[in-house]
Short mmCIF file of C-alpha atoms and ligand atoms in Angstrom, two decimals:
data_model
loop_
_atom_site.label_atom_id
_atom_site.label_comp_id
_atom_site.label_asym_id
_atom_site.label_seq_id
_atom_site.Cartn_x
_atom_site.Cartn_y
_atom_site.Cartn_z
CA MET A 158 96.57 108.26 71.70
CA ALA A 159 97.04 105.02 73.66
CA LEU A 160 99.05 105.06 77.07
CA VAL A 161 102.75 105.50 76.39
CA ASP A 162 105.77 104.74 78.40
CA THR A 163 108.34 107.37 79.77
CA LYS A 164 111.18 106.86 77.29
CA LYS A 165 110.37 109.78 74.90
CA MET A 166 109.36 112.20 77.75
CA PHE A 167 112.60 111.45 79.78
CA GLU A 168 114.67 111.98 76.70
CA MET A 169 113.16 115.33 75.86
CA ALA A 170 112.91 116.43 79.47
CA TYR A 171 116.50 115.59 79.91
CA ASN A 172 117.70 117.18 76.82
CA ASN A 173 115.60 120.30 77.28
CA GLY A 174 115.93 120.96 81.04
CA TYR A 175 112.46 120.16 82.37
CA ALA A 176 110.89 117.35 84.29
CA VAL A 177 107.60 115.75 83.98
CA GLY A 178 104.94 115.85 86.77
CA ALA A 179 104.16 112.49 88.41
CA PHE A 180 100.82 113.17 90.23
CA ASN A 181 99.22 110.30 92.33
CA VAL A 182 95.57 109.38 91.48
CA ASN A 183 92.97 107.82 93.82
CA ASN A 184 89.61 108.95 92.66
CA MET A 185 87.71 110.62 89.74
CA GLU A 186 87.79 114.05 91.08
CA ILE A 187 91.67 114.02 91.69
CA THR A 188 92.14 112.43 88.13
CA GLN A 189 90.01 115.29 86.44
CA GLY A 190 91.50 118.07 88.39
CA ILE A 191 94.96 117.04 87.08
CA ILE A 192 93.90 116.11 83.58
CA SER A 193 92.09 119.35 83.13
CA ALA A 194 95.32 121.29 84.08
CA ILE A 195 97.15 119.13 81.90
CA ALA A 196 94.91 119.53 78.85
CA GLU A 197 95.04 123.52 79.32
CA GLU A 198 98.57 123.61 79.59
CA LYS A 199 99.60 121.01 76.91
CA ALA A 200 101.97 119.25 79.12
CA PRO A 201 103.09 115.38 79.13
CA LEU A 202 101.79 113.56 82.19
CA ILE A 203 102.56 110.85 84.36
CA LEU A 204 99.51 109.48 86.37
CA GLN A 205 100.84 107.08 89.42
CA ILE A 206 98.91 104.58 91.51
CA SER A 207 100.24 103.39 94.51
CA LYS A 208 99.27 99.95 96.36
CA GLY A 209 97.03 101.93 98.55
CA ALA A 210 95.35 103.35 95.56
CA ARG A 211 94.47 100.14 94.13
CA SER A 212 93.01 98.79 97.11
CA TYR A 213 91.12 101.80 97.63
CA ALA A 214 89.61 102.46 94.39
CA SER A 215 90.10 99.06 92.76
CA MET A 216 92.03 99.06 89.62
CA SER A 217 89.21 98.24 87.49
CA TYR A 218 87.69 101.92 88.28
CA LEU A 219 91.07 103.44 88.27
CA ARG A 220 91.90 102.09 84.81
CA ALA A 221 88.47 103.23 83.31
CA ILE A 222 88.84 106.59 84.54
CA ILE A 223 92.33 106.80 83.08
CA ASP A 224 91.19 105.31 79.70
CA VAL A 225 88.51 108.14 79.69
CA ALA A 226 91.29 110.76 80.24
CA VAL A 227 93.49 109.09 77.51
CA ALA A 228 90.71 109.06 74.87
CA GLU A 229 89.59 112.41 75.36
CA ASN A 230 93.24 114.00 75.28
CA PRO A 231 94.84 112.54 72.02
CA ASP A 232 97.16 115.17 71.94
CA ILE A 233 98.67 114.34 75.30
CA PRO A 234 101.08 111.68 75.95
CA ILE A 235 100.03 109.68 79.37
CA VAL A 236 101.83 107.21 81.43
CA MET A 237 100.14 104.84 83.56
CA HIS A 238 102.74 104.33 86.47
CA LEU A 239 102.74 102.20 89.61
CA ASP A 240 104.28 104.16 92.47
CA HIS A 241 106.51 102.39 95.21
CA GLY A 242 105.67 98.56 94.35
CA ASP A 243 107.45 96.90 96.90
CA THR A 244 107.52 93.36 95.80
CA PHE A 245 108.08 91.48 92.80
CA GLU A 246 104.38 90.27 92.64
CA ILE A 247 102.81 93.81 92.76
CA CYS A 248 105.13 94.85 90.04
CA LYS A 249 104.23 91.62 87.89
CA GLN A 250 100.54 92.40 88.62
CA CYS A 251 100.80 96.02 87.00
CA VAL A 252 102.70 95.01 84.30
CA ASP A 253 99.95 92.26 83.43
CA ASP A 254 97.34 95.05 84.31
CA GLY A 255 98.62 96.97 81.36
CA PHE A 256 100.60 99.62 83.25
CA THR A 257 103.30 101.19 80.91
CA SER A 258 105.73 102.03 83.59
CA VAL A 259 106.36 100.52 87.25
CA MET A 260 108.21 101.48 90.14
CA VAL A 261 110.05 98.79 92.19
CA ASP A 262 111.16 100.05 95.43
CA ALA A 263 113.38 97.66 97.21
CA SER A 264 115.53 100.24 98.89
CA LYS A 265 114.60 99.29 102.29
CA HIS A 266 116.63 96.49 101.67
CA PRO A 267 120.39 95.89 101.50
CA PHE A 268 122.03 97.06 98.51
CA GLU A 269 122.60 93.34 97.18
CA GLU A 270 118.91 92.39 97.80
CA ASN A 271 117.73 95.84 96.25
CA ILE A 272 119.72 94.88 93.09
CA ARG A 273 118.31 91.33 93.02
CA ILE A 274 114.62 92.30 93.48
CA THR A 275 114.83 95.42 90.95
CA GLY A 276 116.70 93.01 88.36
CA GLU A 277 113.80 90.42 88.60
CA VAL A 278 111.29 93.18 87.85
CA VAL A 279 113.47 94.76 85.08
CA LYS A 280 113.64 91.15 83.38
CA TYR A 281 109.87 90.46 83.50
CA ALA A 282 108.91 94.16 82.66
CA HIS A 283 111.15 94.41 79.67
CA ASP A 284 109.93 91.29 78.39
CA HIS A 285 106.58 92.77 78.28
CA GLY A 286 107.62 96.43 76.97
CA VAL A 287 107.31 98.04 80.15
CA VAL A 288 109.93 100.41 81.58
CA VAL A 289 111.22 100.36 85.22
CA GLU A 290 111.96 102.86 87.85
CA ALA A 291 114.09 101.86 90.80
CA GLU A 292 114.88 103.65 94.10
CA LEU A 293 118.51 103.57 95.79
CA GLY A 294 119.07 105.34 99.19
CA GLN A 295 116.36 106.37 101.66
CA LEU A 296 114.12 109.55 101.68
CA GLY A 297 114.08 111.10 105.01
CA GLY A 298 111.18 111.87 107.43
CA ILE A 299 108.73 109.03 106.55
CA GLU A 300 107.22 108.95 109.95
CA GLU A 301 104.33 111.04 109.81
CA ASP A 302 104.09 112.37 113.36
CA VAL A 303 107.89 113.53 113.25
CA VAL A 304 108.17 117.31 111.85
CA GLY A 305 111.23 117.24 109.86
CA VAL A 306 114.36 115.15 110.27
CA SER A 307 117.94 116.57 111.05
CA HIS A 308 120.17 117.39 108.22
CA ASP A 309 122.65 114.80 109.62
CA GLU A 310 120.15 112.07 109.56
CA ILE A 311 119.26 112.88 106.03
CA ALA A 312 122.83 112.99 104.87
CA LYS A 313 123.45 109.41 106.06
CA HIS A 314 120.91 108.05 103.76
CA LEU A 315 121.59 110.05 100.50
CA THR A 316 122.07 108.05 97.48
CA ASP A 317 125.68 107.07 96.84
CA PRO A 318 126.74 107.94 93.35
CA ASP A 319 129.34 105.27 92.96
CA GLN A 320 126.47 102.82 94.07
CA ALA A 321 124.21 104.23 91.69
CA VAL A 322 126.65 103.49 88.90
CA GLU A 323 126.86 99.88 89.83
CA PHE A 324 123.15 99.64 90.63
CA ILE A 325 122.22 100.87 87.10
CA GLU A 326 124.68 98.63 85.40
CA LYS A 327 123.67 95.51 87.19
CA THR A 328 119.59 96.12 87.12
CA GLU A 329 119.46 97.68 83.84
CA CYS A 330 116.50 99.93 85.23
CA ASP A 331 115.20 102.71 83.06
CA SER A 332 115.19 105.36 85.70
CA LEU A 333 116.36 105.94 89.40
CA ALA A 334 114.85 107.68 92.24
CA VAL A 335 117.38 109.17 94.27
CA ALA A 336 117.53 110.29 97.76
CA CYS A 337 118.62 113.88 97.58
CA GLY A 338 117.28 115.32 101.07
CA THR A 339 113.35 115.43 99.96
CA SER A 340 110.80 113.23 102.28
CA HIS A 341 107.29 112.10 101.65
CA GLY A 342 104.26 113.81 103.16
CA ALA A 343 103.06 116.95 104.81
CA TYR A 344 105.75 117.19 107.83
CA LYS A 345 108.99 117.35 105.81
CA PHE A 346 111.16 120.04 107.42
CA LYS A 347 111.18 122.53 110.26
CA THR A 348 113.00 125.45 108.37
CA GLU A 349 113.76 125.86 104.74
CA PRO A 350 115.71 122.85 103.50
CA THR A 351 118.80 122.74 101.37
CA LEU A 352 118.66 119.90 98.87
CA ALA A 353 121.72 117.92 98.07
CA PHE A 354 121.92 119.12 94.58
CA ASP A 355 125.81 117.90 94.57
CA VAL A 356 124.41 114.33 94.79
CA ILE A 357 122.08 115.04 91.70
CA GLN A 358 125.17 116.41 90.09
CA LYS A 359 127.62 113.76 90.81
CA ILE A 360 125.37 111.06 89.77
CA SER A 361 124.53 112.64 86.36
CA GLU A 362 128.44 113.15 85.73
CA LYS A 363 128.96 109.47 86.24
CA LEU A 364 125.78 108.52 84.29
CA PRO A 365 125.25 110.91 81.49
CA ASP A 366 121.70 111.00 79.84
CA PHE A 367 120.30 108.86 82.76
CA PRO A 368 117.14 110.24 84.03
CA LEU A 369 116.67 110.55 87.60
CA VAL A 370 113.51 110.73 89.76
CA MET A 371 112.88 113.01 92.56
CA HIS A 372 110.06 111.63 95.12
CA GLY A 373 108.73 113.77 97.98
CA SER A 374 108.53 116.82 95.89
CA SER A 375 105.37 118.41 97.43
CA SER A 376 105.83 121.72 98.63
CA VAL A 377 103.25 121.88 101.33
CA LEU A 378 101.66 125.20 100.17
CA LYS A 379 101.12 127.55 102.82
CA GLU A 380 97.49 128.50 101.04
CA PHE A 381 96.35 125.27 101.78
CA LYS A 382 97.66 124.51 105.10
CA ASP A 383 96.25 127.71 106.36
CA LEU A 384 92.74 127.00 104.85
CA ILE A 385 92.83 123.54 106.53
CA ASN A 386 93.65 125.15 109.80
CA LYS A 387 91.20 127.92 109.68
CA TYR A 388 88.54 125.39 108.98
CA GLY A 389 89.04 123.28 111.73
CA GLY A 390 92.18 121.12 110.75
CA ASP A 391 95.19 120.82 113.00
CA MET A 392 98.36 120.74 110.57
CA PRO A 393 101.47 121.76 112.39
CA ASP A 394 103.68 124.19 110.73
CA ALA A 395 106.12 122.57 108.40
CA MET A 396 107.84 123.16 105.29
CA GLY A 397 107.90 121.41 101.96
CA VAL A 398 110.47 121.22 99.03
CA PRO A 399 110.60 125.08 98.00
CA GLU A 400 109.48 125.59 94.45
CA SER A 401 112.84 127.19 93.54
CA ALA A 402 114.43 123.76 94.39
CA ILE A 403 111.92 122.06 92.33
CA SER A 404 112.63 124.09 89.37
CA GLU A 405 116.52 123.52 89.87
CA ALA A 406 116.35 120.00 89.89
CA ALA A 407 114.11 119.90 86.83
CA LYS A 408 116.75 121.67 84.97
CA MET A 409 119.24 119.13 86.13
CA ALA A 410 118.95 115.24 85.24
CA VAL A 411 115.80 115.03 87.25
CA CYS A 412 113.04 114.09 84.82
CA LYS A 413 110.32 113.13 86.94
CA ILE A 414 109.02 114.91 90.07
CA ASN A 415 106.59 113.38 92.28
CA ILE A 416 103.68 115.02 93.81
CA ASP A 417 100.86 113.73 95.95
CA THR A 418 100.76 115.43 99.21
CA ASP A 419 99.93 118.74 97.54
CA LEU A 420 96.90 117.38 95.86
CA ARG A 421 95.57 115.94 99.03
CA MET A 422 96.17 119.19 100.81
CA ALA A 423 94.20 121.06 97.78
CA LEU A 424 91.22 118.92 98.19
CA THR A 425 90.89 118.86 101.88
CA ALA A 426 91.41 122.40 102.02
CA LYS A 427 88.28 123.06 99.88
CA ILE A 428 86.15 120.23 101.54
CA ARG A 429 86.88 121.74 104.94
CA GLU A 430 86.07 125.26 103.96
CA VAL A 431 82.51 124.25 102.35
CA PHE A 432 81.82 122.26 105.51
CA VAL A 433 82.56 125.20 107.65
CA THR A 434 81.05 128.09 105.59
CA LYS A 435 78.02 126.23 104.36
CA PRO A 436 77.23 123.73 107.28
CA GLY A 437 73.88 122.90 105.77
CA GLU A 438 75.60 121.67 102.55
CA PHE A 439 75.32 117.93 101.85
CA ASP A 440 75.72 117.44 98.25
CA PRO A 441 78.83 115.85 97.39
CA ARG A 442 79.30 117.63 94.29
CA LYS A 443 79.24 120.94 96.06
CA TYR A 444 82.46 119.96 98.07
CA LEU A 445 84.26 117.67 95.79
CA GLY A 446 83.84 120.34 92.98
CA PRO A 447 85.49 123.21 94.57
CA GLY A 448 88.37 120.54 95.64
CA ARG A 449 88.62 119.18 91.91
CA GLU A 450 88.90 122.98 90.67
CA ALA A 451 91.71 123.78 93.66
CA ILE A 452 93.52 120.62 92.30
CA LYS A 453 93.42 122.10 88.54
CA LYS A 454 94.77 125.26 89.50
CA MET A 455 97.35 124.04 91.67
CA VAL A 456 98.78 121.61 89.22
CA LYS A 457 98.55 124.22 86.45
CA HIS A 458 100.90 126.49 88.66
CA LYS A 459 103.25 123.17 89.19
CA LEU A 460 103.67 122.35 85.38
CA ASN A 461 105.23 126.01 85.19
CA ILE A 462 107.38 125.27 87.82
CA LEU A 463 108.63 121.99 86.35
CA GLY A 464 108.93 123.68 82.88
CA CYS A 465 106.85 121.14 81.12
CA SER A 466 103.97 123.41 79.93
CA GLY A 467 103.47 123.46 76.22
CA LYS A 468 105.87 120.14 75.92
CA ALA A 469 103.31 117.46 75.27
CA ALA A 470 103.80 117.49 71.30
CA GLU A 471 107.53 117.01 71.42
CA CYS A 472 106.95 114.17 73.90
CA MET A 473 104.67 112.18 71.38
O1 G3H B 262 104.84 108.38 98.17
C1 G3H B 262 103.67 107.66 98.84
C2 G3H B 262 102.47 108.58 97.86
O2 G3H B 262 102.03 109.75 98.43
C3 G3H B 262 101.35 107.56 97.98
O3 G3H B 262 100.72 107.28 99.19
O4 G3H B 262 100.59 104.87 99.55
O5 G3H B 262 99.24 106.68 100.88
O6 G3H B 262 98.71 105.98 98.31
P1 G3H B 262 99.76 106.14 99.48
P1 13P B 263 104.85 113.97 98.42
O1 13P B 263 104.37 113.40 99.66
O2 13P B 263 106.21 115.11 98.79
O3 13P B 263 103.83 114.48 97.66
O4 13P B 263 105.26 112.82 97.50
C1 13P B 263 104.85 111.92 96.75
C2 13P B 263 105.86 110.86 96.27
O5 13P B 263 107.02 110.89 96.36
C3 13P B 263 104.96 109.77 95.48
O6 13P B 263 105.70 108.78 95.32
ZN1 ZN B 264 107.22 108.45 96.57
#
């Protein structure tokens, strides 16, 4: 099966109370780890590529890797999605490159400007048969050196449900990333966080059947943080989004859940372990291989948390 867009998977996820995992890919091992988990679990998949991934691996290499994944898994619907496109130009480039879904993230701009940029991307993408995710509100804690952000600070930037209605009417985007208390990276919260489920609930009451997206959804798994620190790393204690909160959001209007940090940590933990326990090792396959295997195991676990295991067929 060729690459698909998100329409059918979001419809099924919305109606059946689960969410599709959106995993960031930057190289072959990360992609293979994710794909082998998906193939075993028979889950729908969104592979997302950031601007940084495009410039690190180059689009032609990433595209070739994804083409192999699609060809080898004809029974799995796979979306190729741009993560956090911050200008019209990058979104247009990805539409032209054959992405089936793009995210325009103009959330750092004032409301009217966000509407203008998003509307421009929607027009171009829809004319080319590509769906658009937009963002309204601001995620907390993007500064990588700050552990956690106060609840008051996060609350100020949560998505306003009334604004969300106006934003979607005016831009005609296909899904919306909302700020509901999550944040990007490994240093999210000092203590167990409470997500703003009331924001998700209010938006979904005002916009029935409209798919929402949750960014910053890594759980910062203790298993990997401990391994990283045991083998010479230095990651401060911080908490991610609890998996119970992920499951709860997935049962609501949240149809796409973004995970990158947990992949990075799984790979890093295993590479560090090999470097320390086998200091003579210099064959990249001997440390990237265990990293790829750890990603597979972790993604399989996530698919069960999201509730999308076994759902590939109904999303075709
Ligand atoms: O939300 C951001 C993703 O984790 C991608 O990060 O821009 O460093 O590739 P990146
Ligand atoms: P994490 O940093 O929590 O993995 O979030 C990833 C993300 O939102 C990608 O868009
Ligand atoms: Zn994100």
